[in-house]
Structure formats: structure tokens, C-alpha cells
Amino acid sequence: MKGSLIIVGFFILGVVAGRLGWLDIDTFGFDISFTALALLMLCVGIGVGSDLGALKSLRSLDSRLLLLPLVTIAGTLAGCALIAVFMPWRSLTDTLAVGSGFGYYSLSSIFITQYRGPELGTVALLANIAREIITLLGAPLLVRLAGPLSAISAGGATSMDTTLPIITNVSGKEFVILSIYHGFVVDFSVPFLVTFFCSL
């Protein structure tokens, strides 16, 4: 949760800096959003490339559990489509793009801001931070009501990093590899799904 609060703090600082005119795009002489996005993608690539041990451990998993990321993605998008019915001021593609962040607020909000503007980018940031916080606080209840896989699905892309400790604690250590695999696959889908829905 500390990491989420730090991100929110930097977001608020950015809003204040923008409103007071401390920084603007011309200050740097280049597109800072695109540069930040490129650096994030580089970090994602480094993380994937350096964690080969986790990928090798997947051989020990039940093959049916390998479908969990697809279930998480499908369930999230179905939920977003349902929410769009009650939000006529937002298009279906807007809600699907926001949902496609799967908790990966830093990357998805930059993509959405570039494609759809800062308002929807801010919505994406807050929605994805909320997903992470709900997982951190609600994982014990989720596991009690729906079983150990529910906490992993709720974590979305964060199930391999920030929410992994709480998932391990409430679901059990035997789900660590599955949680890392789930986060990796969902994380990998974010740039493709967000840009797909934003371009429709």
C-alpha cells in the first residue's frame, strides 16, 4: 500500500506543478510522456528477461491453472462492459480501455492519456490504483468468500509484484508461482489491449 500512496502523492504533485505552471512540455524540449512510456517498457522488458527462474517453475503447475490470466482478463472486460451500461456519458471503448490496465496504473494511464486525453488518463490512473488498494485490503475477505484464486485475479497485473506478499499470505505459498505467472501474462497484455481499445 505504501507504493500506491507514493504514486498518488507524485500524481498530486504533478497536478499542482501543472496548475501552477512550474513545468510544461516545452520546458524539456521533447515529449516527456512518450519518453516516460519508453522507459517503462524498457523496465518491463528487463524485468521479464531477468526472471527466467520463475518461467521455468511454471512446468510444475496444473495446466488448467495456466488459464487463470485469460479468465481474469475476460472477467475484467465483461465487468467493464456491464459498467458501461450505467455510464452513458462514457463510450464502451473508454471503459474497456480503463479496465485493460488491470492495475498497471503507470503504463496504462500514459497510453490512455496519449490516445484519449488527460481526463480519461486520470480516470485510468485512479481506477487502477483503486484495484491494487482493494486487493491489498480485501484479499482476506476475497479468499474466504471465493477461494485462493480470487485474490490472484483481483490483483491483476500487480499479482507478481506489489500484491504478491498479501496474496502469498492469504492464499498460501503454493500459489506464489501461479501468482507471478498470472501477473506476468496480464502485465504483458496491458499495452496491447489498452492501445487496441483506445484506437477503436
Coordinates of C-alpha atoms in Angstrom, one line a residue:
M1 CA 0.0 0.0 0.0
K2 CA 2.9 2.3 0.7
G3 CA 3.9 2.2 -3.0
S4 CA 0.4 3.1 -4.1
L5 CA 0.3 6.1 -1.7
I6 CA 3.7 7.3 -3.1
I7 CA 2.3 7.0 -6.7
V8 CA -0.8 9.0 -5.7
G9 CA 1.5 11.6 -4.0
F10 CA 3.5 12.1 -7.1
F11 CA 0.4 12.3 -9.2
I12 CA -1.0 15.1 -6.9
L13 CA 2.4 16.8 -7.0
G14 CA 2.3 16.7 -10.9
V15 CA -1.2 18.2 -10.9
V16 CA -0.1 21.0 -8.6
A17 CA 3.1 21.6 -10.7
G18 CA 1.0 21.7 -13.9
R19 CA -1.7 24.0 -12.5
L20 CA 0.9 26.5 -11.1
G21 CA 2.9 26.4 -14.4
W22 CA 6.1 25.1 -12.8
L23 CA 6.6 22.6 -15.7
D24 CA 5.3 22.3 -19.2
I25 CA 6.2 20.1 -22.2
D26 CA 8.2 23.0 -23.8
T27 CA 10.4 23.1 -20.7
F28 CA 12.1 19.9 -21.7
G29 CA 12.2 20.3 -25.4
F30 CA 10.9 16.7 -26.0
D31 CA 7.7 14.7 -25.4
I32 CA 8.1 13.7 -21.8
S33 CA 5.1 11.3 -21.8
F34 CA 6.5 9.3 -24.7
T35 CA 10.0 9.2 -23.1
A36 CA 8.5 8.0 -19.7
L37 CA 6.5 5.4 -21.6
A38 CA 9.6 4.2 -23.5
L39 CA 11.5 3.9 -20.2
L40 CA 8.6 2.0 -18.6
M41 CA 8.6 -0.5 -21.5
L42 CA 12.4 -0.9 -21.1
C43 CA 11.9 -1.7 -17.4
V44 CA 9.2 -4.2 -18.2
G45 CA 11.5 -5.9 -20.7
I46 CA 14.4 -6.0 -18.2
G47 CA 12.1 -7.5 -15.5
V48 CA 10.8 -10.2 -17.9
G49 CA 14.2 -11.0 -19.2
S50 CA 15.9 -11.3 -15.8
D51 CA 13.3 -13.6 -14.2
L52 CA 13.8 -16.8 -16.1
G53 CA 13.7 -18.9 -12.9
A54 CA 10.0 -18.1 -12.4
L55 CA 9.2 -19.1 -16.0
K56 CA 11.0 -22.4 -15.6
S57 CA 8.9 -23.1 -12.4
L58 CA 5.7 -23.0 -14.4
R59 CA 6.2 -26.6 -15.5
S60 CA 5.1 -27.7 -12.1
L61 CA 1.7 -26.1 -12.3
D62 CA -1.6 -27.8 -13.2
S63 CA -2.2 -27.0 -16.8
R64 CA -5.7 -25.8 -16.1
L65 CA -4.4 -23.1 -13.8
L66 CA -2.5 -21.6 -16.7
L67 CA -5.8 -20.3 -18.0
L68 CA -6.3 -18.1 -14.9
P69 CA -4.9 -14.9 -16.6
L70 CA -7.3 -15.4 -19.5
V71 CA -10.2 -15.7 -17.0
T72 CA -9.0 -12.6 -15.2
I73 CA -8.8 -10.6 -18.5
A74 CA -12.2 -11.9 -19.7
G75 CA -13.9 -11.2 -16.3
T76 CA -12.5 -7.7 -16.1
L77 CA -13.6 -6.8 -19.6
A78 CA -17.0 -8.3 -19.0
G79 CA -17.3 -6.2 -15.8
C80 CA -16.2 -3.1 -17.6
A81 CA -18.8 -3.7 -20.4
L82 CA -21.5 -4.1 -17.7
I83 CA -20.4 -0.8 -16.0
A84 CA -20.6 1.0 -19.4
V85 CA -24.3 0.3 -19.5
F86 CA -24.7 2.5 -16.4
M87 CA -22.3 5.2 -17.6
P88 CA -23.9 6.6 -20.8
W89 CA -21.6 9.6 -20.8
R90 CA -18.6 7.2 -21.4
S91 CA -18.2 5.0 -24.5
L92 CA -17.8 1.3 -24.2
T93 CA -14.3 1.5 -25.6
D94 CA -13.4 4.1 -22.9
T95 CA -14.4 1.8 -20.1
L96 CA -12.7 -1.2 -21.7
A97 CA -9.5 0.8 -22.1
V98 CA -9.5 1.8 -18.5
G99 CA -10.3 -1.8 -17.3
S100 CA -7.5 -3.1 -19.6
G101 CA -5.0 -1.5 -17.2
F102 CA -5.6 -4.4 -14.8
G103 CA -3.9 -2.5 -12.0
Y104 CA -0.9 -1.4 -14.1
Y105 CA -1.6 2.3 -13.5
S106 CA 1.7 3.8 -14.6
L107 CA 1.7 2.3 -18.1
S108 CA -2.0 2.2 -18.9
S109 CA -2.6 5.8 -17.8
I110 CA 0.2 7.1 -20.0
F111 CA -1.2 5.2 -23.0
I112 CA -4.7 6.4 -22.4
T113 CA -3.6 10.0 -21.9
Q114 CA -1.8 9.9 -25.2
Y115 CA -4.8 8.4 -27.1
R116 CA -7.8 9.8 -25.3
G117 CA -6.6 12.8 -23.3
P118 CA -5.7 13.6 -19.7
E119 CA -9.2 13.3 -18.3
L120 CA -9.6 9.6 -19.1
G121 CA -5.9 9.1 -18.3
T122 CA -6.6 10.3 -14.8
V123 CA -9.6 8.1 -14.5
A124 CA -7.4 5.1 -15.6
L125 CA -4.8 6.0 -13.0
L126 CA -7.3 6.3 -10.1
A127 CA -9.2 3.1 -11.2
N128 CA -6.1 1.0 -11.4
I129 CA -4.7 2.3 -8.1
A130 CA -8.1 1.5 -6.6
R131 CA -7.8 -2.1 -7.9
E132 CA -4.5 -2.5 -6.2
I133 CA -5.7 -1.0 -2.9
I134 CA -8.8 -3.1 -2.9
T135 CA -6.7 -6.2 -3.4
L136 CA -4.3 -5.2 -0.6
L137 CA -7.1 -4.6 1.8
G138 CA -9.7 -7.1 0.6
A139 CA -7.7 -10.2 -0.2
P140 CA -8.5 -12.0 3.1
L141 CA -12.2 -11.5 2.5
L142 CA -12.0 -12.5 -1.1
V143 CA -10.2 -15.7 -0.3
R144 CA -12.8 -16.5 2.4
L145 CA -15.7 -15.9 0.0
A146 CA -14.4 -17.2 -3.3
G147 CA -11.2 -19.2 -2.7
P148 CA -7.5 -18.7 -3.1
L149 CA -7.5 -17.9 -6.8
S150 CA -9.8 -14.9 -6.3
A151 CA -7.1 -12.8 -4.7
I152 CA -4.7 -13.5 -7.6
S153 CA -7.3 -12.4 -10.1
A154 CA -8.2 -9.3 -8.1
G155 CA -4.5 -8.3 -8.2
G156 CA -4.4 -8.4 -12.0
A157 CA -1.0 -7.2 -13.3
T158 CA 0.1 -6.5 -9.7
S159 CA -0.1 -10.1 -8.6
M160 CA 3.6 -10.6 -9.5
D161 CA 4.9 -7.6 -7.5
T162 CA 3.1 -5.2 -5.2
T163 CA 0.2 -7.5 -4.1
L164 CA 2.2 -10.7 -4.1
P165 CA 3.0 -10.6 -0.4
I166 CA -0.6 -10.3 0.6
I167 CA -1.6 -13.0 -1.9
T168 CA 1.1 -15.3 -0.5
N169 CA -0.1 -14.6 3.0
V170 CA -3.8 -15.3 2.4
S171 CA -3.8 -17.8 -0.5
G172 CA -0.8 -19.8 0.6
K173 CA 2.8 -20.2 -0.5
E174 CA 1.9 -22.9 -3.0
F175 CA 0.2 -20.2 -5.1
V176 CA 3.4 -18.0 -5.4
I177 CA 4.5 -19.3 -8.8
L178 CA 0.9 -19.1 -10.2
S179 CA 0.6 -15.5 -8.9
I180 CA 3.9 -14.5 -10.6
Y181 CA 2.9 -16.2 -13.9
H182 CA -0.6 -14.6 -13.7
G183 CA 0.9 -11.2 -13.2
F184 CA 3.4 -11.6 -16.0
V185 CA 0.8 -12.7 -18.6
V186 CA -1.8 -10.0 -17.6
D187 CA 1.0 -7.4 -17.4
F188 CA 2.1 -8.3 -20.9
S189 CA -1.4 -7.9 -22.3
V190 CA -1.8 -4.3 -21.0
P191 CA -0.1 -2.3 -23.8
F192 CA -1.8 -4.4 -26.5
L193 CA -5.4 -4.3 -25.1
V194 CA -5.2 -0.6 -24.0
T195 CA -4.0 0.6 -27.4
F196 CA -6.5 -1.7 -29.1
F197 CA -9.5 -0.3 -27.3
C198 CA -8.2 3.3 -27.5
S199 CA -7.8 3.0 -31.3
L200 CA -11.4 1.9 -31.8

